[in-house]
């Protein structure tokens, strides 16, 4: 999966854009960016990168980003169910 494919997938599956940032950092979001020849997936908290994972290739980074967003979406679904 490429970054473009990931963006399209997230849009098609209605993943809220406030949960992620592709290409750069944004506070309170899971981020994916390429820096110093490596792909990074991390959570951004007040301009601090938390839990940064490094990947040599775009496919692996996009896959991990999707996994992390899936975890968040599952948590959100569980919370909404428990409020009923």
PDB file of C-alpha atoms in Angstrom:
ATOM      1  CA  UNK A   1       0.000   0.000   0.000  1.00  0.00           C
ATOM      2  CA  UNK A   2       1.268   3.460  -0.898  1.00  0.00           C
ATOM      3  CA  UNK A   3       0.522   6.730   0.874  1.00  0.00           C
ATOM      4  CA  UNK A   4      -1.965   7.626  -1.856  1.00  0.00           C
ATOM      5  CA  UNK A   5      -3.704   4.262  -1.499  1.00  0.00           C
ATOM      6  CA  UNK A   6      -3.790   4.699   2.279  1.00  0.00           C
ATOM      7  CA  UNK A   7      -5.358   8.154   1.975  1.00  0.00           C
ATOM      8  CA  UNK A   8      -7.998   6.804  -0.393  1.00  0.00           C
ATOM      9  CA  UNK A   9      -8.712   3.826   1.860  1.00  0.00           C
ATOM     10  CA  UNK A  10      -9.156   6.031   4.929  1.00  0.00           C
ATOM     11  CA  UNK A  11     -11.480   8.364   3.051  1.00  0.00           C
ATOM     12  CA  UNK A  12     -13.539   5.497   1.605  1.00  0.00           C
ATOM     13  CA  UNK A  13     -13.881   3.897   5.044  1.00  0.00           C
ATOM     14  CA  UNK A  14     -14.903   7.174   6.720  1.00  0.00           C
ATOM     15  CA  UNK A  15     -11.973   7.301   9.144  1.00  0.00           C
ATOM     16  CA  UNK A  16     -12.187  10.778  10.713  1.00  0.00           C
ATOM     17  CA  UNK A  17      -9.321  12.957   9.510  1.00  0.00           C
ATOM     18  CA  UNK A  18      -8.947  14.372  13.035  1.00  0.00           C
ATOM     19  CA  UNK A  19      -7.406  11.015  14.022  1.00  0.00           C
ATOM     20  CA  UNK A  20      -4.449  11.112  11.648  1.00  0.00           C
ATOM     21  CA  UNK A  21      -1.949  13.197   9.721  1.00  0.00           C
ATOM     22  CA  UNK A  22      -0.148  11.934   6.641  1.00  0.00           C
ATOM     23  CA  UNK A  23       2.941  13.911   5.749  1.00  0.00           C
ATOM     24  CA  UNK A  24       3.963  15.907   8.789  1.00  0.00           C
ATOM     25  CA  UNK A  25       2.933  16.257  12.396  1.00  0.00           C
ATOM     26  CA  UNK A  26      -0.334  17.330  13.981  1.00  0.00           C
ATOM     27  CA  UNK A  27      -1.061  17.411  17.697  1.00  0.00           C
ATOM     28  CA  UNK A  28      -3.277  14.649  19.029  1.00  0.00           C
ATOM     29  CA  UNK A  29      -3.058  12.519  15.897  1.00  0.00           C
ATOM     30  CA  UNK A  30      -1.355   9.385  14.643  1.00  0.00           C
ATOM     31  CA  UNK A  31       1.126  10.606  12.077  1.00  0.00           C
ATOM     32  CA  UNK A  32       2.985   9.182   9.109  1.00  0.00           C
ATOM     33  CA  UNK A  33       5.906  10.998   7.575  1.00  0.00           C
ATOM     34  CA  UNK A  34       9.119  10.367   5.741  1.00  0.00           C
ATOM     35  CA  UNK A  35      12.192  11.824   7.411  1.00  0.00           C
ATOM     36  CA  UNK A  36      15.891  11.200   6.909  1.00  0.00           C
ATOM     37  CA  UNK A  37      15.235   8.414   4.428  1.00  0.00           C
ATOM     38  CA  UNK A  38      12.976   6.460   6.794  1.00  0.00           C
ATOM     39  CA  UNK A  39       9.231   6.289   7.210  1.00  0.00           C
ATOM     40  CA  UNK A  40       7.940   7.112  10.690  1.00  0.00           C
ATOM     41  CA  UNK A  41       4.637   6.303  12.366  1.00  0.00           C
ATOM     42  CA  UNK A  42       4.015   7.985  15.717  1.00  0.00           C
ATOM     43  CA  UNK A  43       1.536   9.776  17.949  1.00  0.00           C
ATOM     44  CA  UNK A  44       2.069  13.522  18.198  1.00  0.00           C
ATOM     45  CA  UNK A  45       1.541  15.085  21.633  1.00  0.00           C
ATOM     46  CA  UNK A  46       2.333  18.787  21.940  1.00  0.00           C
ATOM     47  CA  UNK A  47       4.976  18.561  19.188  1.00  0.00           C
ATOM     48  CA  UNK A  48       6.533  15.469  20.799  1.00  0.00           C
ATOM     49  CA  UNK A  49       6.711  12.219  18.872  1.00  0.00           C
ATOM     50  CA  UNK A  50       5.461   9.396  21.085  1.00  0.00           C
ATOM     51  CA  UNK A  51       6.094   5.716  20.315  1.00  0.00           C
ATOM     52  CA  UNK A  52       7.864   6.349  17.027  1.00  0.00           C
ATOM     53  CA  UNK A  53       8.207   3.317  14.784  1.00  0.00           C
ATOM     54  CA  UNK A  54      10.693   3.434  11.906  1.00  0.00           C
ATOM     55  CA  UNK A  55      10.317   1.681   8.560  1.00  0.00           C
ATOM     56  CA  UNK A  56      12.583   1.396   5.547  1.00  0.00           C
ATOM     57  CA  UNK A  57       9.745   1.128   3.072  1.00  0.00           C
ATOM     58  CA  UNK A  58       6.482   2.940   2.415  1.00  0.00           C
ATOM     59  CA  UNK A  59       4.387  -0.240   2.284  1.00  0.00           C
ATOM     60  CA  UNK A  60       5.350  -1.329   5.814  1.00  0.00           C
ATOM     61  CA  UNK A  61       4.796   2.143   7.236  1.00  0.00           C
ATOM     62  CA  UNK A  62       1.368   2.483   5.619  1.00  0.00           C
ATOM     63  CA  UNK A  63       0.383  -0.964   6.855  1.00  0.00           C
ATOM     64  CA  UNK A  64       1.352  -0.078  10.427  1.00  0.00           C
ATOM     65  CA  UNK A  65      -0.446   3.262  10.221  1.00  0.00           C
ATOM     66  CA  UNK A  66      -3.583   1.425   9.148  1.00  0.00           C
ATOM     67  CA  UNK A  67      -3.192  -1.043  12.044  1.00  0.00           C
ATOM     68  CA  UNK A  68      -2.858   1.778  14.570  1.00  0.00           C
ATOM     69  CA  UNK A  69      -5.876   3.615  13.192  1.00  0.00           C
ATOM     70  CA  UNK A  70      -7.881   0.379  13.256  1.00  0.00           C
ATOM     71  CA  UNK A  71      -7.110   0.037  16.976  1.00  0.00           C
ATOM     72  CA  UNK A  72      -8.352   3.568  17.622  1.00  0.00           C
ATOM     73  CA  UNK A  73     -11.500   3.021  15.563  1.00  0.00           C
ATOM     74  CA  UNK A  74     -12.223  -0.202  17.470  1.00  0.00           C
ATOM     75  CA  UNK A  75     -11.836   1.646  20.766  1.00  0.00           C
ATOM     76  CA  UNK A  76     -14.218   4.345  19.588  1.00  0.00           C
ATOM     77  CA  UNK A  77     -16.755   1.713  18.524  1.00  0.00           C
ATOM     78  CA  UNK A  78     -16.497  -0.036  21.896  1.00  0.00           C
ATOM     79  CA  UNK A  79     -17.043   3.250  23.748  1.00  0.00           C
ATOM     80  CA  UNK A  80     -20.134   4.124  21.722  1.00  0.00           C
ATOM     81  CA  UNK A  81     -21.610   0.675  22.366  1.00  0.00           C
ATOM     82  CA  UNK A  82     -21.049   0.917  26.110  1.00  0.00           C
ATOM     83  CA  UNK A  83     -22.902   4.252  26.250  1.00  0.00           C
ATOM     84  CA  UNK A  84     -26.181   2.680  25.063  1.00  0.00           C
TER      85      UNK A  84
END
